[in-house]
Short mmCIF file of C-alpha atoms in Angstrom, two decimals:
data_model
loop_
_atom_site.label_atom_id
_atom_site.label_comp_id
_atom_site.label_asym_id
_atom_site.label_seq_id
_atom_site.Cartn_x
_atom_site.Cartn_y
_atom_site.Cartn_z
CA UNK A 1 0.00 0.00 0.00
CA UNK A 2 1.73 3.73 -0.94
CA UNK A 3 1.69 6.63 1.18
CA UNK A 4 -1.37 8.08 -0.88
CA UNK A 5 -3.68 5.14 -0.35
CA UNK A 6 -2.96 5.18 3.49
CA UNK A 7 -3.28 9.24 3.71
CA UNK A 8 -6.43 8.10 2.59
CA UNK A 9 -7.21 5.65 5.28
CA UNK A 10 -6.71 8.70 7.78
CA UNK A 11 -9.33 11.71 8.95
CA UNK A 12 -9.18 14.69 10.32
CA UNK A 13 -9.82 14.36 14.52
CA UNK A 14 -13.66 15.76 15.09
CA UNK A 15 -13.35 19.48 16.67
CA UNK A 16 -15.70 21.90 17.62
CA UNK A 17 -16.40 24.06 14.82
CA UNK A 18 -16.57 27.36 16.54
CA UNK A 19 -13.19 29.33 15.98
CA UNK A 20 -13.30 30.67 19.69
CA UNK A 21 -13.53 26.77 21.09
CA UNK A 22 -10.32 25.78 19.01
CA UNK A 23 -8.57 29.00 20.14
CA UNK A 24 -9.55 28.13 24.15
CA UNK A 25 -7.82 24.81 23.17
CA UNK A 26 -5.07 26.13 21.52
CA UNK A 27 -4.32 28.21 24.87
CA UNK A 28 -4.78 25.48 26.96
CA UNK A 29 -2.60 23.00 25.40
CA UNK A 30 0.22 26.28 24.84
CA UNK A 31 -0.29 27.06 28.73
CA UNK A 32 0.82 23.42 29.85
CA UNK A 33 3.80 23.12 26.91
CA UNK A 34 5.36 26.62 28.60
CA UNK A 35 4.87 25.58 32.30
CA UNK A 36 6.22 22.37 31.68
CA UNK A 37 3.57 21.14 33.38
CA UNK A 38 3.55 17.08 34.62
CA UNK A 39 0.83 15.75 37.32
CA UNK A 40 0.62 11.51 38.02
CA UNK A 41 -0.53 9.97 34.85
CA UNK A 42 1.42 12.55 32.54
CA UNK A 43 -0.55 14.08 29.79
CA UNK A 44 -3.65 11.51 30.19
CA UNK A 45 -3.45 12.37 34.19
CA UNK A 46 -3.74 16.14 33.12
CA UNK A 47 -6.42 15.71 30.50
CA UNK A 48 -8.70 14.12 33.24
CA UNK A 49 -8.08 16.02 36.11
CA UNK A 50 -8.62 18.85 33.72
CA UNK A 51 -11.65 17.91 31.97
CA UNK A 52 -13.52 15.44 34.74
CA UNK A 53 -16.34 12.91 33.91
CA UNK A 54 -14.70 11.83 30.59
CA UNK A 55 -16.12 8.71 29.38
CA UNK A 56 -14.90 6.13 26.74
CA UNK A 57 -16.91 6.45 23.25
CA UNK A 58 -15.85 2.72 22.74
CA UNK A 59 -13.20 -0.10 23.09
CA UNK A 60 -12.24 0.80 19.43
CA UNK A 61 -8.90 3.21 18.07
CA UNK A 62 -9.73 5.42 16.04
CA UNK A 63 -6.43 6.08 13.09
CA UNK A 64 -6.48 10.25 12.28
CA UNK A 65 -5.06 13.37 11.74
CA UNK A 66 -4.37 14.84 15.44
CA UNK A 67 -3.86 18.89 15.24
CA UNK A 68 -0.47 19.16 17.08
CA UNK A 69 -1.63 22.51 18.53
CA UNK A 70 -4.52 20.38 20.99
CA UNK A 71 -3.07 17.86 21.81
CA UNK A 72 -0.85 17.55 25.26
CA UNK A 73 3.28 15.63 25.39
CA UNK A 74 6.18 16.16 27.07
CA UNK A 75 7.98 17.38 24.01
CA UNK A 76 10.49 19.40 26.38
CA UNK A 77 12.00 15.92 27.19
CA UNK A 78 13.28 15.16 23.77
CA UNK A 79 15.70 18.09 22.96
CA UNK A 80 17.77 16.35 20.23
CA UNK A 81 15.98 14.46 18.44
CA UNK A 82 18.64 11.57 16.66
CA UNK A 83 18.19 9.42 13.56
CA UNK A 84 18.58 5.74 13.02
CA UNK A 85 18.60 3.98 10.04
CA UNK A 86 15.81 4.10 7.64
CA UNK A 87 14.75 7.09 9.32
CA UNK A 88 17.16 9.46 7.99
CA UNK A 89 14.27 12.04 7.10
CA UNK A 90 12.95 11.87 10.52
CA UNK A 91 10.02 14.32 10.45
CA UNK A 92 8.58 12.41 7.13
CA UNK A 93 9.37 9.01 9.15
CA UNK A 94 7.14 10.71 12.26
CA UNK A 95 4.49 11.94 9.90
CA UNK A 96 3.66 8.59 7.67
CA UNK A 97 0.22 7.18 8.26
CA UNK A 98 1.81 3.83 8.90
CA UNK A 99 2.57 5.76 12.79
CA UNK A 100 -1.08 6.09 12.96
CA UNK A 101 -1.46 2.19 13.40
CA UNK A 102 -1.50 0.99 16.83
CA UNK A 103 1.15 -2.11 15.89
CA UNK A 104 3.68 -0.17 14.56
CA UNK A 105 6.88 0.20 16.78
CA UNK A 106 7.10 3.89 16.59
CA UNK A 107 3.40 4.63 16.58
CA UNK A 108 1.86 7.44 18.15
CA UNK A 109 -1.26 6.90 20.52
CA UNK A 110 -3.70 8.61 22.58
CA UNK A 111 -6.74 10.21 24.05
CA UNK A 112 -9.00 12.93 21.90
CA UNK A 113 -12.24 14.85 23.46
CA UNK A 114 -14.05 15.75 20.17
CA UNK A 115 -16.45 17.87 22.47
CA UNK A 116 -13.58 19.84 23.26
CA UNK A 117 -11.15 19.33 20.50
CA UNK A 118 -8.29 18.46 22.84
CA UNK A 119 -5.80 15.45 23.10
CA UNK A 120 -3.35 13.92 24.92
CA UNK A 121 -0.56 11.06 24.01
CA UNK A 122 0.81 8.32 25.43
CA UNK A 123 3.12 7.01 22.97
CA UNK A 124 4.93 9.61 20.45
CA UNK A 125 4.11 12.55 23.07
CA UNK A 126 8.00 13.73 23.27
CA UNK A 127 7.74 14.34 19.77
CA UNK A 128 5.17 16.98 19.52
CA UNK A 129 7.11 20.07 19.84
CA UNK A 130 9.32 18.67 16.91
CA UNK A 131 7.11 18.30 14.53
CA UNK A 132 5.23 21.64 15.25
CA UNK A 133 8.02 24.36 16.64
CA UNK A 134 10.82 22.69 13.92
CA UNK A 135 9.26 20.87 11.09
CA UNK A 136 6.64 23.16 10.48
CA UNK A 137 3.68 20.28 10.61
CA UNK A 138 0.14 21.07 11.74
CA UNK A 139 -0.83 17.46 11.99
CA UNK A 140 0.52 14.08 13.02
CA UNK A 141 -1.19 10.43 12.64
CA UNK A 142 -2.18 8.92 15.75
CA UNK A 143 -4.27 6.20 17.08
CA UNK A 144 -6.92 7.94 19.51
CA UNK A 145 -8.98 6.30 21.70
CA UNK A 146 -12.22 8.35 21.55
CA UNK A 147 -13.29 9.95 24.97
CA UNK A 148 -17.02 12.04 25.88
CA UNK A 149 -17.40 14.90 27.72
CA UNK A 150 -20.58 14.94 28.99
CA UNK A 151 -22.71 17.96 27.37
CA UNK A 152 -22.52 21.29 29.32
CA UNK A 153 -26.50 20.89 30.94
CA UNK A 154 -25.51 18.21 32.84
CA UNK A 155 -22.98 19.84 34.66
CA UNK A 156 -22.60 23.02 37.00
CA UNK A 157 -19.55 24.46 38.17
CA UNK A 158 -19.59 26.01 41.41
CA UNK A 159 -17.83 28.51 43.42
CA UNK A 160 -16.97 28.03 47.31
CA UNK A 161 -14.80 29.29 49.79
CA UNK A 162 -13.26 27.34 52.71
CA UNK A 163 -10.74 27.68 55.19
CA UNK A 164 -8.15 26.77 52.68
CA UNK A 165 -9.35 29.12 50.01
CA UNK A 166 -11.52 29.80 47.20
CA UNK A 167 -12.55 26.13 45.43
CA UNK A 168 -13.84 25.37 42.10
CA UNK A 169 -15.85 22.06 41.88
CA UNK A 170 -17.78 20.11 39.11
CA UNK A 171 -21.40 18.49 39.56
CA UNK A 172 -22.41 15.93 36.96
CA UNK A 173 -26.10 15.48 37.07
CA UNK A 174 -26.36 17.14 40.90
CA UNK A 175 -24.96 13.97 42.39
CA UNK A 176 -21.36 13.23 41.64
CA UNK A 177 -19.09 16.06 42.70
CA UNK A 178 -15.07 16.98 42.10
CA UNK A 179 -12.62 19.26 42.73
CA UNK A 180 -10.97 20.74 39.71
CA UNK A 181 -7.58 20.49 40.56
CA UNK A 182 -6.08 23.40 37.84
CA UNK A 183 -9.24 25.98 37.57
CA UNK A 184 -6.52 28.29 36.06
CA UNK A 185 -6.17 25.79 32.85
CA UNK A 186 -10.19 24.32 33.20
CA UNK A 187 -12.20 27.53 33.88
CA UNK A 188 -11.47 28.95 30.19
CA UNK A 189 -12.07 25.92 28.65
CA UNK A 190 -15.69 25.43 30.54
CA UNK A 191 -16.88 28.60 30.12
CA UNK A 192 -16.05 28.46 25.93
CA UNK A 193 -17.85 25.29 26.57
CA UNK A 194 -21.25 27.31 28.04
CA UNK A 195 -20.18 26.39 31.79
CA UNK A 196 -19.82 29.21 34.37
CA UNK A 197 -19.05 29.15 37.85
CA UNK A 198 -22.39 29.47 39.83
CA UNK A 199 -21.97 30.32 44.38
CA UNK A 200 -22.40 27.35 46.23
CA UNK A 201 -26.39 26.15 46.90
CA UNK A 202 -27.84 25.85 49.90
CA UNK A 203 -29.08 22.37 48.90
CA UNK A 204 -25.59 20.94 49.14
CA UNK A 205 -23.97 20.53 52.37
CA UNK A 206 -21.17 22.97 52.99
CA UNK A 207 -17.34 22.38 51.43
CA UNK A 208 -15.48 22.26 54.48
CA UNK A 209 -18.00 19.12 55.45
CA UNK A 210 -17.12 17.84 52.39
CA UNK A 211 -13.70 17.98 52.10
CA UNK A 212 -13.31 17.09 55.46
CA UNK A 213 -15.30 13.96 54.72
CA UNK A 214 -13.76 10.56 53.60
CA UNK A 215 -15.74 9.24 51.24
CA UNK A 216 -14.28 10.77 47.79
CA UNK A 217 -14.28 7.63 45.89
CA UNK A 218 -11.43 6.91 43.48
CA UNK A 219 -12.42 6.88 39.89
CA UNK A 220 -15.84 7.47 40.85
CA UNK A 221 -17.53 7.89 37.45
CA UNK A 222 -14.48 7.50 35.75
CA UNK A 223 -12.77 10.37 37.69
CA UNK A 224 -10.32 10.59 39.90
CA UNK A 225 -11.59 11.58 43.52
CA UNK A 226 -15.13 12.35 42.80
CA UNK A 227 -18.21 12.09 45.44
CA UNK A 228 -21.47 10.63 45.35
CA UNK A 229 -22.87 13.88 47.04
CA UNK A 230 -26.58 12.05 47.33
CA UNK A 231 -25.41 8.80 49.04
CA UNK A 232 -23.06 11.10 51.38
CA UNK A 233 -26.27 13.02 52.35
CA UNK A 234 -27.86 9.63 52.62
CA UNK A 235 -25.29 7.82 54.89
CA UNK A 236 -25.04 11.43 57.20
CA UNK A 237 -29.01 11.23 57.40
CA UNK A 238 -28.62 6.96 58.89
CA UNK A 239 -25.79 7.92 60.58
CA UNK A 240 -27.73 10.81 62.94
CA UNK A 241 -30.88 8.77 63.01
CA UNK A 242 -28.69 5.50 64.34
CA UNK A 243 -26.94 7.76 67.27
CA UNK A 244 -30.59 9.99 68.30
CA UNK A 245 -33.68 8.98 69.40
CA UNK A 246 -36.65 11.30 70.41
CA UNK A 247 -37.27 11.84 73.70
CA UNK A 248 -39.56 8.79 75.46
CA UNK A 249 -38.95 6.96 72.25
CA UNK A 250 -39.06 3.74 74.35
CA UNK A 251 -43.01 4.79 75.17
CA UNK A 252 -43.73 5.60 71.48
CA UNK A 253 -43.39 2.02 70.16
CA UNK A 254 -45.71 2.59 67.18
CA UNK A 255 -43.98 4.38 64.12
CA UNK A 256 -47.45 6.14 63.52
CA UNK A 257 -48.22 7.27 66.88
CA UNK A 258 -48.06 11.33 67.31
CA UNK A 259 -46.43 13.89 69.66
CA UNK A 260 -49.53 14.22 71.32
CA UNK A 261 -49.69 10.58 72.95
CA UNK A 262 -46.48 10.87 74.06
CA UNK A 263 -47.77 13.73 76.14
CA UNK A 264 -51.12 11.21 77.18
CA UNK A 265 -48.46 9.08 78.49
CA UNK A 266 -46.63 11.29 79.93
CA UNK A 267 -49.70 13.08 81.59
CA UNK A 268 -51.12 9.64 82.70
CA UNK A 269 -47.95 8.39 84.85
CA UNK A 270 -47.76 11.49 86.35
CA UNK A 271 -51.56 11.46 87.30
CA UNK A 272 -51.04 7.93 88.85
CA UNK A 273 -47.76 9.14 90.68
CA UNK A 274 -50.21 11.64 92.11
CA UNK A 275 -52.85 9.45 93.11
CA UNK A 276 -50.48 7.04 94.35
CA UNK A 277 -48.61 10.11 97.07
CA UNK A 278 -52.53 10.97 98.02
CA UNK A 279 -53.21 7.69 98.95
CA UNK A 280 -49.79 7.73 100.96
CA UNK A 281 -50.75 11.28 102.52
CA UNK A 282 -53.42 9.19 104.62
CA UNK A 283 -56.00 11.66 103.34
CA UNK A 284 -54.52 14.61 105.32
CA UNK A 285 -55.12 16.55 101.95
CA UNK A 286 -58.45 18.03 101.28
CA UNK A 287 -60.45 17.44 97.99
CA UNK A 288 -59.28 20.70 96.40
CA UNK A 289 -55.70 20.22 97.37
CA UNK A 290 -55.79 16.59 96.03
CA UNK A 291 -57.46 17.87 92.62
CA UNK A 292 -54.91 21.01 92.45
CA UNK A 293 -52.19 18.49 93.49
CA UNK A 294 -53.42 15.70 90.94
CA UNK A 295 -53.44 18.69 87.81
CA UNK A 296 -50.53 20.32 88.42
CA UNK A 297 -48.82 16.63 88.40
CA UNK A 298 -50.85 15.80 85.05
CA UNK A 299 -49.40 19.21 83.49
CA UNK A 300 -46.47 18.92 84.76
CA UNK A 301 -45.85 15.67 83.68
CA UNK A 302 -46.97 16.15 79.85
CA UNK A 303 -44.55 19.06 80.16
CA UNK A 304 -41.57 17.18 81.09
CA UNK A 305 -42.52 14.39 78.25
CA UNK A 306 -43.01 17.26 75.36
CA UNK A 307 -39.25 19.23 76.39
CA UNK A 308 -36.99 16.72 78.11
CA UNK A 309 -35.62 14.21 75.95
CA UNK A 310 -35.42 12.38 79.07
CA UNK A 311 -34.80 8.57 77.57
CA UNK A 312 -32.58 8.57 74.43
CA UNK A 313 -32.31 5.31 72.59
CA UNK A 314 -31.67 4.42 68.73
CA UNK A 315 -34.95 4.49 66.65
CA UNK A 316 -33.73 1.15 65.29
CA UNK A 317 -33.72 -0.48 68.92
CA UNK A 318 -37.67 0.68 69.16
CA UNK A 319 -39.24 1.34 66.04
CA UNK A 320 -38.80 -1.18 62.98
CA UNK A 321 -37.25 0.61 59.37
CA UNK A 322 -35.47 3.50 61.44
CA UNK A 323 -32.03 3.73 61.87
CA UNK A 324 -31.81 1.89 58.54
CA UNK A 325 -28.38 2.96 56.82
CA UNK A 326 -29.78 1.48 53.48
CA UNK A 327 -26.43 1.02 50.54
CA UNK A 328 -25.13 4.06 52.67
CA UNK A 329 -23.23 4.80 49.93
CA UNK A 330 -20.05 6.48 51.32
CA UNK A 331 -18.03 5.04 53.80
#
């Protein structure tokens, strides 16, 4: 097969077609080349922490044309590039389509995010700056495994400010939360994407609980440290009901009894208790003492059951289906 016939075999990566997206991810992949930038995972570890919630398209490579200007290496590690034989015109060596195939033994492979028109490599990701900064080259053949970025009303991104300073977190479908751990390099790219930051809502529980709690899950949703926020809520909600009982909970054995019997019982033991010390008073009380003496006990008593959470015991030691923790989700 010649050089045309595979060229042919090759396409162009899918991008976003507005101008201003590709420039965003022109910056952002320019930003991380001049910082020299390297996080665990190298260029992959960066595109995810980056760009949370990305999700495989398929098991399948995909052989294209990569724009070297999107797509994230390490080119700063290869500063003199060498020749071997049969590759004594290196960049045309680099740039055949036969390096797009994932068995060849110089091969260049990766991630691309055709929502956001952004790469990264794993093999041939030294080479990058070579091909663009010195050869001239605005593409390179790559395998890319296809990744999804889920689409921008599905997620929020939300402002908040803890001890530690101001945070910038991602919610995927108002459950499954993460810390974006570069806002400087993600906030451009989400808000070219239709995404901007929002305060903190009342609904959710506040950061510091959160990133004091922990239950951040690795590769939760395919991310790194994310948090089911709605199974956290969940497990808090057993957790309380498990340690607190209501007061004379070990009187109210029904789950659908009210307040109000509690106070019957409450009224009635007192009302005995007063019977019982007129008896014992050998009737030296008159009637009107005895009835003044036997009300103020009955009020008194209904009082006392209604405000003093006198006898504290789990709901799931009285009353069947509370204290439940359920999957509890977080642990």
């Amino acid at each position: 097969m010649d050089a045309a016939s595979e060229t042919s075999l090759l396409e162009l990566a899918e991008r976003p077609e507005s101008p201003h997206f590709r420039a965003s991810a022109e910056r952002f992949v320019a930003a991380i080349d001049r910082d020299r930038l390297e996080v665990a995972g190298g260029p992959f570890g960066i595109l995810t922490s980056t760009l949370p919630f990305l999700k495989p398209e398929s098991s399948e490579d995909v052989a294209q044309w990569v724009p070297l200007r999107c797509v994230i290496g390490m080119s700063w590690r290869w500063t003199e590039p060498t020749t071997r034989p049969g590759r004594e015109d290196l960049a045309a060596y680099l740039l055949s389509p036969a390096r797009a195939d994932r068995t060849d033994s110089d091969g260049a492979s990766g991630w691309w995010v055709p929502d956001m028109g952004i790469g990264a490599m794993h093999e041939g990701k030294n080479r990058i700056r070579y091909l663009r900064d010195i050869c001239g080259a605005t593409l390179m053949p790559a395998s890319m495994a296809i990744l999804r970025f889920p689409r921008a009303d599905r997620l929020q991104l939300l402002e908040a400010y803890a001890g530690a300073g101001t945070f910038y977190t991602l919610l995927l479908d108002g459950r499954w939360l993460t810390v974006l751990a570069h806002p400087a390099l993600s906030l451009p790219l989400l808000r070219a994407y239709g995404i901007h930051p929002a305060s903190w809502p009342n609904r959710l529980p506040s950061i510091d609980a959160l990133l004091g709690s922990n239950a951040w899950q690795s590769y939760a949703h395919g991310t790194p440290s994310a948090l089911d926020v709605e199974a956290w809520q969940h497990h808090r909600r057993a957790q309380y009901d498990r340690l607190h009982g209501e007061p004379f909970d070990i009187l109210d054995s029904s789950p659908h009894w009210p307040g109000f019997l509690r106070l019957a019982w409450g009224a009635l033991a007192s009302g005995v208790a007063a019977g019982i010390l007129t008896a014992l008073s050998d009737s030296h009380l008159g009637v009107l003492g005895v009835a003044a003496l036997a009300c103020g006990a009955v009020g008194l008593g209904g009082l006392l059951a209604l405000s003093f959470p006198v006898i504290k015991a789990p709901r799931s030691v009285w009353k069947r289906g509370h204290g439940d923790s359920g999957t509890g989700g977080s642990r």
